[in-house]
Amino acid sequence: MKSRQIGGDDTMRLRALLDTDALGLRLLGGEDELDRGVRGVMTTDLRDPSRYLAGGELVLTGLAWRRDAADSEPFVRILTTAGVAALAAGEAELGDVPEDLVEACARHRLPLFAVNESVAFATITEHVVRQVSGERAGDLAAVVDRHRRLMTSGPAGGGPDVVLDLLGSDLDLRAWVLSPVGRAIAGATTAGPGLPAPVRARLAGEHLAAARTGRRGPHRVSVDGTTYSLFPIRSSGRGAAGAAGDVRETVLSDWLLAVEADAGDWPEERLDLLQGVTQLIAVERDRRDAARTVRRRLAQEVLELVQTGAAPAEIAARLRVAAPVLLPGLGAAPHWQVVVARVEWDGGADGGAAGSPGAAVSSGAAGPSGSVASPVEGGPVAQALLEEILVDPATAGPDPSDRIAVAHTGDEAIALVPLPALPTDPDGALGTEAGLLADALLAAVRDPLSAGLGDDGRLTLGVSASVHSAEGLRGALEEARHARRVAAARPGRVCAAGHQELASHVLLLPFVPDDVRRAFTARLLDPLREYDRRHRAELIPTLEAFLDCDGSWTRCATRLHLHVNTLRYRVGRIEQLTGRDLSRLEDKLDFFLALRMS
């Protein structure tokens, strides 16, 4: 991409960063370039962050992209080509900044700073955004000057809502932070009524669809005569999934800022300010992700014990540790449910049939531009999605998922969901409808997720029954995995199945090989299809109705609005063409299965 010219009186200078002791920056190279201007800040650990760079940024990195010394040169070259102002590398990951990175920055004349491990990237982000935005947009300085409250916790801080309140009071802009499935994360308390759920879902879907095409935000969308501008809020990438730069790795987990305004005619200063606001909210997002680390680790530990066949007493001990973290104040151990999710892109191994849980997600799948993309690791993507899906869509705020623990292994994500109080029947057994239901989980998120998955992605999800002990957890995991495979056999981009369906023949159908399916259905149904095509006789719909009515002539004739004699003629023709007898249970069952598999 082209470098943007930076500098002028409306930018802060790199030299000013060294004058601020609280930032903990140490210059490692580029003394002659300290008069460069800084127009923004970006935190990333992507190996190729070029799609998110506009030029003039101070880039902060934790060095998670670096696997060996050979990685430094291409990373620095990408930053230089994008026109960034400088690079600041954290010392927390590797101790000292690697010499190969120092040398690469020197070759490309890119100023390099070391960030002391005691200094949070959020502190540097806060300082730069305040300085840059304050100098470049004096009439909007009040918003940025007061953004520290975003970084504080508790009632006095208010999180992202504070910044959105300031946008409303200072700029008369109504704005909301939405999750990728359209859940309200934050909204200005002075903005009046919140966005209706259908509008939120529509905005999230439009944002995901635009992001999949690689278009740069803000995206403008009109809903019911109102124009909204959608700004992506991207996680910093520190420890986040994905380092290859494929948009599919993050598009299903990024938040968005929806502003009730048309940003098409905004001056550059106002656009820059809104981009600064998204960076501030991204800090809150990173904090939320960091808070999930403990829950994710607990889920990972329990999952490893279950999958390695550990003793129930050992699993029970881990569950006792997990329970108070996920359900503070709970006196007794809860019941548990397991939810398994898998995100796959075209070229994945599942293919709608029985796939092993650890199969590859993608191999050379085509990306949004039509080019062949690198394989996308599905586990972290599914993990982030499952953490959002398991939140009640009616809840608001950034942290309603503190009772959900999600791990990922291979290409699937596995959620351990505690259920504190479940109804029981008179015999003391769990109610059959207790806990999470598969279809209900996806009802509110199916449309936006389908937009984000585009034409090459699928989400399949399986839900286990509730269990009350460590002994039942292994069975619950296998049950959720089987249910997910049943969902994978269904058409559609977003599919789910629950434990209730596993007692049915439907459980077996996904595991029938494709060639057996085709041969079986062709032998029974092709003669009827050909006859219907030539004579418009509707033998297939007649067969379906006859089986649905359990072979009752009267009920079937009534449903089809036919005389019973006409129905008898059609059934006779079906038997003649196939050589089967619909009065025999075996033949009825064969037709039933053929219709289900076709």
XYZ file of C-alpha atoms in Angstrom:
598
model
C 0.000 0.000 0.000
C 1.107 3.588 -0.504
C 2.799 5.511 2.269
C 1.038 8.640 3.503
C 3.056 11.811 4.072
C 3.119 12.685 7.735
C 4.309 15.670 9.659
C 3.134 19.274 9.936
C 1.936 21.225 12.927
C -1.060 18.974 13.651
C 0.895 15.887 14.770
C 2.873 14.992 17.855
C 6.567 14.163 17.423
C 8.323 10.907 18.243
C 10.747 12.929 20.353
C 7.877 13.832 22.686
C 7.406 10.161 23.555
C 10.892 9.986 25.055
C 10.166 13.090 27.134
C 7.332 11.303 28.961
C 8.909 9.094 31.630
C 5.632 7.344 32.469
C 5.624 5.686 29.046
C 8.748 3.667 29.837
C 10.157 3.923 26.296
C 13.842 3.367 25.497
C 15.216 4.303 22.057
C 17.063 1.452 20.320
C 17.598 3.095 16.946
C 16.505 5.904 14.657
C 17.876 8.946 16.465
C 17.854 10.922 13.223
C 14.120 10.258 12.635
C 12.709 11.557 15.937
C 11.092 14.571 14.280
C 8.633 12.304 12.504
C 5.004 13.024 13.287
C 2.696 10.470 14.902
C -0.901 10.431 13.665
C -2.193 7.401 15.558
C -1.332 4.200 17.372
C -1.947 0.511 16.629
C -1.245 -2.576 18.721
C -0.721 -5.780 16.771
C 0.913 -9.190 16.755
C -0.180 -10.036 13.217
C 2.676 -11.015 10.920
C 1.151 -8.803 8.220
C -0.912 -5.931 9.675
C -0.799 -3.860 6.475
C -4.559 -3.973 5.874
C -5.087 -2.080 9.150
C -2.430 0.608 8.616
C -3.086 4.027 7.101
C 0.363 5.573 7.696
C 1.845 7.654 10.494
C 1.088 5.172 13.294
C 3.208 4.240 16.266
C 2.970 0.428 16.080
C 3.063 -1.452 19.403
C 3.861 -5.168 19.346
C 4.359 -7.897 21.903
C 6.525 -9.850 19.380
C 4.230 -12.897 19.332
C 4.544 -12.849 15.515
C 8.273 -13.603 15.719
C 9.145 -17.281 15.543
C 12.800 -16.905 14.537
C 15.275 -14.257 13.387
C 14.145 -14.515 9.752
C 10.737 -13.061 10.624
C 12.024 -9.592 11.563
C 13.028 -8.385 8.094
C 9.640 -8.985 6.347
C 7.732 -7.552 9.320
C 9.749 -4.309 9.322
C 9.541 -4.062 5.531
C 5.725 -4.246 5.711
C 5.629 -1.464 8.322
C 7.964 0.737 6.311
C 5.956 0.257 3.119
C 2.797 1.233 5.013
C 4.460 4.465 6.145
C 4.334 3.937 9.899
C 6.142 6.442 12.080
C 7.898 4.039 14.470
C 7.830 0.617 16.103
C 7.695 -0.017 19.863
C 8.426 -3.594 20.985
C 7.445 -4.939 24.399
C 10.047 -6.694 26.534
C 7.565 -8.853 28.455
C 7.516 -11.729 25.930
C 11.224 -12.277 25.169
C 12.986 -10.188 27.823
C 15.116 -8.038 25.527
C 14.212 -6.865 22.033
C 15.960 -9.292 19.611
C 19.044 -7.966 17.831
C 17.712 -9.106 14.449
C 14.765 -6.732 14.883
C 17.088 -3.866 15.848
C 19.157 -4.491 12.711
C 16.123 -4.720 10.421
C 14.780 -1.391 11.725
C 18.177 0.213 11.208
C 18.319 -0.998 7.583
C 14.868 0.470 6.867
C 15.458 3.672 8.905
C 12.468 2.815 11.120
C 12.748 4.245 14.666
C 12.574 1.460 17.256
C 11.622 1.766 20.928
C 11.717 -0.847 23.693
C 8.711 -0.867 26.051
C 9.486 -1.770 29.644
C 7.560 -4.846 30.776
C 6.031 -2.846 33.638
C 4.239 -0.499 31.200
C 0.930 -1.565 29.660
C 0.367 -0.907 25.979
C -2.939 0.676 27.015
C -1.004 3.434 28.797
C 0.908 4.323 25.623
C -2.254 4.100 23.505
C -4.070 6.421 25.888
C -1.278 8.989 25.825
C -0.847 9.033 22.036
C -4.565 9.182 21.247
C -5.051 12.031 23.709
C -2.121 14.029 22.351
C -2.780 13.428 18.665
C -6.519 13.957 18.780
C -6.204 17.008 20.994
C -3.712 18.673 18.671
C -5.541 17.816 15.440
C -9.090 18.621 16.434
C -9.288 21.378 18.993
C -13.077 21.613 18.820
C -13.313 17.935 19.798
C -10.590 17.965 22.442
C -13.037 17.577 25.314
C -13.879 14.048 24.165
C -10.305 12.877 24.147
C -9.212 14.793 27.237
C -11.761 12.909 29.305
C -11.244 9.447 27.839
C -9.248 8.261 30.874
C -12.541 7.251 32.411
C -12.754 4.518 29.825
C -9.714 2.918 31.375
C -11.095 2.848 34.930
C -13.298 0.149 36.369
C -16.338 0.325 38.582
C -19.257 2.766 38.674
C -17.011 5.846 38.507
C -15.508 4.796 35.193
C -18.385 3.378 33.232
C -16.203 1.809 30.521
C -17.093 2.473 26.853
C -20.385 4.106 27.828
C -18.457 7.157 29.040
C -16.856 7.773 25.652
C -20.187 7.275 23.904
C -21.788 9.761 26.307
C -19.106 12.271 25.385
C -19.745 11.715 21.682
C -23.390 12.503 22.335
C -22.845 15.576 24.507
C -19.929 17.125 22.613
C -20.658 16.085 19.026
C -24.371 15.266 19.100
C -23.638 11.760 17.817
C -25.693 8.748 18.899
C -23.434 5.703 18.941
C -23.424 2.086 20.104
C -20.822 -0.654 20.451
C -22.102 -3.961 19.069
C -20.768 -7.485 19.129
C -20.306 -9.403 15.845
C -23.746 -10.977 16.331
C -25.452 -7.667 17.104
C -25.569 -7.788 20.911
C -25.364 -4.357 22.574
C -21.992 -4.043 24.327
C -22.359 -0.356 25.177
C -24.469 2.678 24.336
C -24.587 6.274 25.444
C -26.891 6.644 28.425
C -28.021 9.972 26.960
C -28.785 8.537 23.518
C -32.390 7.703 24.311
C -33.867 4.275 23.503
C -31.395 1.617 22.470
C -31.299 0.091 19.032
C -33.998 -2.556 18.474
C -32.679 -6.109 18.191
C -33.567 -6.463 14.461
C -31.660 -3.261 13.655
C -28.628 -4.419 15.661
C -28.641 -7.770 13.862
C -28.923 -6.043 10.484
C -26.031 -3.675 11.243
C -23.850 -6.539 12.475
C -24.621 -8.562 9.356
C -23.843 -5.625 7.043
C -20.585 -4.980 8.906
C -19.495 -8.615 8.667
C -20.368 -8.821 4.982
C -18.366 -5.639 4.247
C -15.414 -6.838 6.301
C -15.341 -10.135 4.392
C -14.833 -8.200 1.138
C -11.802 -6.458 2.636
C -13.363 -2.991 2.321
C -11.941 -0.404 4.687
C -14.349 1.152 7.188
C -16.391 3.071 7.948
C -19.181 1.232 6.131
C -22.387 3.181 5.547
C -25.711 1.362 5.880
C -29.306 2.591 5.636
C -31.886 0.824 7.815
C -35.528 1.951 7.820
C -34.554 5.348 6.395
C -31.768 5.985 8.945
C -28.117 6.034 7.885
C -25.500 4.461 10.137
C -21.707 4.517 9.778
C -19.995 1.371 11.019
C -16.424 1.542 12.327
C -14.555 -1.721 13.045
C -13.151 -2.158 16.566
C -10.349 -4.631 16.226
C -8.681 -6.473 19.057
C -5.006 -5.613 19.329
C -3.886 -9.102 18.438
C -1.757 -9.571 21.569
C -2.269 -13.258 22.137
C -5.302 -13.250 19.885
C -5.971 -15.929 17.339
C -4.281 -15.707 14.041
C -0.985 -14.281 12.904
C -1.269 -14.778 9.157
C -3.364 -11.704 8.377
C -6.355 -13.597 6.931
C -9.493 -11.537 7.596
C -11.408 -14.738 8.396
C -9.356 -15.144 11.567
C -10.837 -12.044 13.181
C -13.963 -10.976 11.306
C -16.253 -13.159 13.436
C -14.955 -11.770 16.727
C -14.382 -8.036 16.138
C -16.718 -5.499 17.752
C -18.074 -2.542 15.786
C -18.978 1.059 16.570
C -22.326 2.027 15.003
C -22.830 5.793 14.680
C -26.195 7.223 13.668
C -24.767 9.548 11.011
C -23.469 9.554 7.454
C -19.675 9.741 7.685
C -19.361 10.156 3.936
C -19.047 13.977 4.116
C -17.124 14.185 7.401
C -13.823 16.123 7.473
C -10.707 14.077 8.022
C -10.310 15.404 11.563
C -13.638 13.993 12.666
C -12.947 10.647 10.997
C -9.594 10.503 12.784
C -11.270 11.248 16.094
C -13.750 8.401 15.622
C -10.869 6.095 14.732
C -9.253 7.180 18.001
C -12.437 6.326 19.855
C -12.397 2.819 18.350
C -8.828 2.401 19.582
C -9.888 3.352 23.095
C -12.766 0.894 23.019
C -10.360 -1.749 21.679
C -8.418 -1.341 24.931
C -11.607 -2.264 26.812
C -12.019 -5.205 24.468
C -8.478 -6.376 25.216
C -9.160 -6.075 28.934
C -12.290 -8.213 28.512
C -10.283 -10.833 26.609
C -7.622 -10.860 29.311
C -10.326 -11.451 31.936
C -11.384 -14.557 30.034
C -7.932 -16.112 30.313
C -8.610 -17.769 33.671
C -11.918 -19.231 32.504
C -10.367 -20.491 29.287
C -7.536 -22.132 31.223
C -9.975 -23.853 33.568
C -11.937 -25.206 30.626
C -8.721 -26.377 28.944
C -7.588 -28.211 32.085
C -10.935 -29.974 32.534
C -11.061 -30.875 28.845
C -7.574 -32.382 28.883
C -8.451 -34.486 31.938
C -11.651 -35.735 30.285
C -9.993 -36.549 26.962
C -7.033 -38.354 28.520
C -9.308 -40.587 30.619
C -8.358 -39.166 33.997
C -10.019 -40.568 37.121
C -13.441 -39.051 37.902
C -12.132 -37.887 41.291
C -9.433 -35.819 39.571
C -11.963 -34.283 37.156
C -14.334 -33.581 40.048
C -11.541 -31.731 41.874
C -11.013 -29.447 38.861
C -14.758 -28.834 38.609
C -14.809 -27.777 42.259
C -12.111 -25.209 41.424
C -14.018 -24.012 38.369
C -17.431 -23.670 40.019
C -16.695 -20.668 42.289
C -14.869 -18.874 39.446
C -17.770 -19.284 37.043
C -20.547 -18.938 39.607
C -19.323 -16.784 42.503
C -21.171 -17.386 45.750
C -22.621 -20.744 44.711
C -22.664 -23.158 47.615
C -22.931 -26.475 45.782
C -21.404 -27.750 42.563
C -23.739 -27.015 39.625
C -24.894 -29.216 36.823
C -22.918 -28.886 33.601
C -23.579 -28.862 29.897
C -21.077 -29.209 27.073
C -21.376 -27.277 23.812
C -19.109 -28.054 20.857
C -18.707 -25.662 17.909
C -16.703 -25.821 14.732
C -16.028 -23.151 12.099
C -14.910 -24.449 8.722
C -14.091 -22.837 5.417
C -14.405 -24.432 1.998
C -11.745 -27.097 1.746
C -12.316 -28.228 5.353
C -12.467 -31.877 6.295
C -15.976 -32.215 7.672
C -17.783 -31.773 4.411
C -21.156 -32.301 6.012
C -20.404 -35.865 7.055
C -18.652 -37.528 9.915
C -15.389 -35.715 10.440
C -12.900 -36.335 13.195
C -12.708 -33.547 15.762
C -9.123 -32.798 14.961
C -9.375 -32.665 11.189
C -7.917 -29.746 9.267
C -10.164 -26.754 8.724
C -8.885 -25.570 5.431
C -6.267 -26.291 2.858
C -5.704 -23.547 0.388
C -9.233 -22.152 0.703
C -10.075 -19.199 -1.477
C -10.141 -15.913 0.385
C -12.573 -13.015 -0.100
C -10.672 -11.707 -3.090
C -10.723 -15.069 -4.809
C -7.031 -15.731 -4.199
C -5.886 -18.894 -2.470
C -5.516 -18.206 1.244
C -3.432 -19.929 3.865
C -5.255 -22.458 6.049
C -7.254 -20.718 8.772
C -7.031 -22.254 12.236
C -10.628 -22.912 13.200
C -10.338 -23.537 16.942
C -9.661 -19.945 18.121
C -12.300 -18.554 15.731
C -14.900 -21.003 17.045
C -13.834 -20.226 20.625
C -14.450 -16.491 20.254
C -17.766 -17.139 18.515
C -18.964 -19.614 21.118
C -18.164 -17.188 23.934
C -20.464 -14.671 22.260
C -23.221 -17.114 21.239
C -23.587 -18.454 24.781
C -24.387 -14.976 26.121
C -28.078 -14.179 26.395
C -28.658 -11.824 23.422
C -30.920 -9.659 25.614
C -28.065 -8.826 27.995
C -25.905 -5.737 27.498
C -22.411 -4.763 28.545
C -18.942 -6.108 27.807
C -18.710 -8.760 30.530
C -21.892 -10.862 30.717
C -19.972 -14.012 29.771
C -18.166 -14.474 33.073
C -19.976 -17.777 33.660
C -18.773 -19.365 30.431
C -15.517 -21.299 30.053
C -14.497 -22.163 26.486
C -11.427 -24.094 25.402
C -10.333 -25.070 21.937
C -8.573 -28.161 20.702
C -7.689 -28.764 17.082
C -10.390 -27.137 15.009
C -13.235 -27.229 17.506
C -14.198 -25.125 20.503
C -15.670 -26.731 23.610
C -17.679 -24.812 26.190
C -18.191 -25.915 29.776
C -21.430 -24.260 30.877
C -22.489 -24.405 34.551
C -26.201 -24.571 35.288
C -26.798 -23.534 38.903
C -30.434 -24.571 39.303
C -32.316 -27.030 37.102
C -35.908 -28.264 37.366
C -36.459 -31.883 38.369
C -39.282 -34.331 37.896
C -41.000 -36.057 40.878
C -38.377 -38.821 40.847
C -35.560 -36.306 41.238
C -34.246 -36.611 37.670
C -33.341 -33.599 35.574
C -36.113 -32.166 33.456
C -35.847 -33.121 29.788
C -35.884 -29.466 28.649
C -33.400 -28.216 31.248
C -30.492 -26.023 30.259
C -29.431 -24.824 26.810
C -31.317 -25.783 23.665
C -29.463 -25.957 20.342
C -31.949 -24.132 18.127
C -32.521 -21.355 20.666
C -28.794 -20.610 20.816
C -28.638 -19.729 17.132
C -32.060 -18.132 16.657
C -30.885 -14.560 17.314
C -27.474 -14.811 15.640
C -28.058 -16.887 12.499
C -28.474 -13.962 10.066
C -25.413 -11.881 11.035
C -23.195 -14.950 11.308
C -24.287 -16.148 7.870
C -23.140 -12.788 6.485
C -19.775 -13.132 8.196
C -19.282 -16.695 6.997
C -20.011 -15.600 3.444
C -20.002 -18.184 0.676
C -17.110 -20.239 2.005
C -17.691 -20.691 5.743
C -19.866 -22.865 7.994
C -20.618 -22.922 11.715
C -21.926 -26.166 13.205
C -22.817 -26.581 16.858
C -23.814 -29.471 19.124
C -25.288 -29.377 22.634
C -25.180 -32.158 25.228
C -27.711 -33.018 27.884
C -27.074 -31.777 31.430
C -24.894 -33.862 33.746
C -24.359 -33.482 37.467
C -21.067 -35.276 38.046
C -17.563 -35.715 36.705
C -18.459 -39.253 35.640
C -20.960 -37.896 33.157
C -18.711 -35.248 31.625
C -16.933 -37.537 29.166
C -20.254 -38.818 27.880
C -21.544 -35.268 27.596
C -18.531 -34.292 25.487
C -19.030 -37.208 23.119
C -22.757 -36.474 22.978
C -22.116 -32.833 22.014
C -19.627 -33.924 19.351
C -22.107 -36.403 17.870
C -24.789 -33.731 17.857
C -22.451 -31.352 16.040
C -21.844 -33.985 13.346
C -25.591 -34.337 12.909
C -25.767 -30.554 12.455
C -22.917 -30.716 9.916
C -24.983 -33.065 7.750
C -27.688 -30.424 7.336
C -27.761 -27.724 4.659
C -27.078 -24.103 5.561
C -24.224 -21.939 6.779
C -25.230 -21.997 10.470
C -26.619 -25.260 11.898
C -27.125 -26.753 15.355
C -28.335 -30.021 16.856
C -29.092 -31.036 20.426
C -28.931 -34.180 22.495
C -32.677 -34.744 22.023
C -32.039 -35.739 18.406
C -29.488 -38.422 19.208
C -32.110 -41.008 20.166
C -33.495 -40.900 16.637
C -32.482 -42.463 13.330
C -31.198 -38.992 12.384
C -28.051 -39.760 14.358
C -27.162 -42.562 11.936
C -27.812 -40.768 8.645
C -24.776 -38.422 8.688
C -22.454 -41.429 8.914
C -23.756 -43.241 5.822
C -21.093 -42.934 3.070
C -22.078 -40.670 0.186
C -21.879 -43.424 -2.454
C -24.192 -45.645 -0.377
C -26.640 -42.768 0.054
C -26.730 -42.065 -3.672
C -27.194 -45.718 -4.639
C -29.923 -46.310 -2.056
C -31.970 -43.213 -2.873
C -31.538 -43.636 -6.634
C -32.847 -47.221 -6.560
C -36.025 -46.217 -4.719
C -36.728 -42.640 -5.793
C -35.313 -42.162 -9.306
C -38.147 -44.146 -10.995
C -40.692 -41.954 -9.186
C -38.867 -38.717 -10.061
C -38.677 -39.695 -13.728
C -42.365 -40.575 -13.789
C -43.251 -37.247 -12.111
C -41.124 -35.383 -14.636
C -42.849 -36.996 -17.628
C -46.424 -37.117 -16.323
C -46.564 -34.400 -13.621
C -48.050 -37.059 -11.376
C -46.697 -35.857 -7.970
C -45.794 -39.354 -6.806
C -42.977 -38.110 -4.531
C -45.213 -35.633 -2.599
C -47.866 -38.365 -2.376
C -45.331 -40.812 -0.914
C -44.154 -38.256 1.650
C -47.718 -37.471 2.740
C -48.661 -41.167 2.914
C -45.740 -41.920 5.232
C -46.402 -38.810 7.346
C -49.976 -40.036 7.853
C -48.741 -43.476 8.997
C -50.380 -45.136 6.002
C -53.882 -43.851 6.793
C -55.802 -43.613 3.503
C -58.430 -41.223 4.849
C -56.056 -38.774 6.550
C -53.652 -38.749 3.605
C -56.441 -38.165 1.065
C -57.773 -35.300 3.179
C -54.340 -33.707 3.455
C -53.756 -33.911 -0.304
C -57.353 -32.907 -1.159
C -57.763 -36.119 -3.183
C -60.453 -38.774 -3.457
C -59.369 -41.973 -1.712
C -59.555 -43.882 -5.018
C -57.138 -41.380 -6.618
C -54.778 -41.849 -3.701
C -54.998 -45.649 -4.056
C -54.155 -45.315 -7.749
C -51.065 -43.222 -7.002
C -49.805 -45.556 -4.271
C -50.356 -48.494 -6.638
C -48.274 -46.733 -9.284
C -45.485 -46.154 -6.702
C -45.467 -49.845 -5.829
C -45.486 -50.859 -9.502
C -42.531 -48.592 -10.407
C -40.368 -49.611 -7.433
C -41.388 -53.214 -6.845
C -42.136 -52.413 -3.197
C -45.244 -52.983 -1.078
C -46.308 -49.993 1.068
C -48.352 -52.257 3.333
C -45.098 -53.818 4.599
C -43.240 -52.063 7.465
C -39.812 -52.826 5.940
C -40.687 -51.141 2.647
C -42.240 -48.149 4.420
C -39.038 -47.730 6.435
C -36.863 -47.927 3.304
C -38.899 -45.216 1.591
C -38.798 -43.081 4.747
C -34.992 -43.274 4.983
C -34.552 -42.660 1.250
C -36.598 -39.474 1.487
C -34.600 -38.320 4.525
C -31.260 -38.931 2.775
C -32.218 -37.409 -0.569
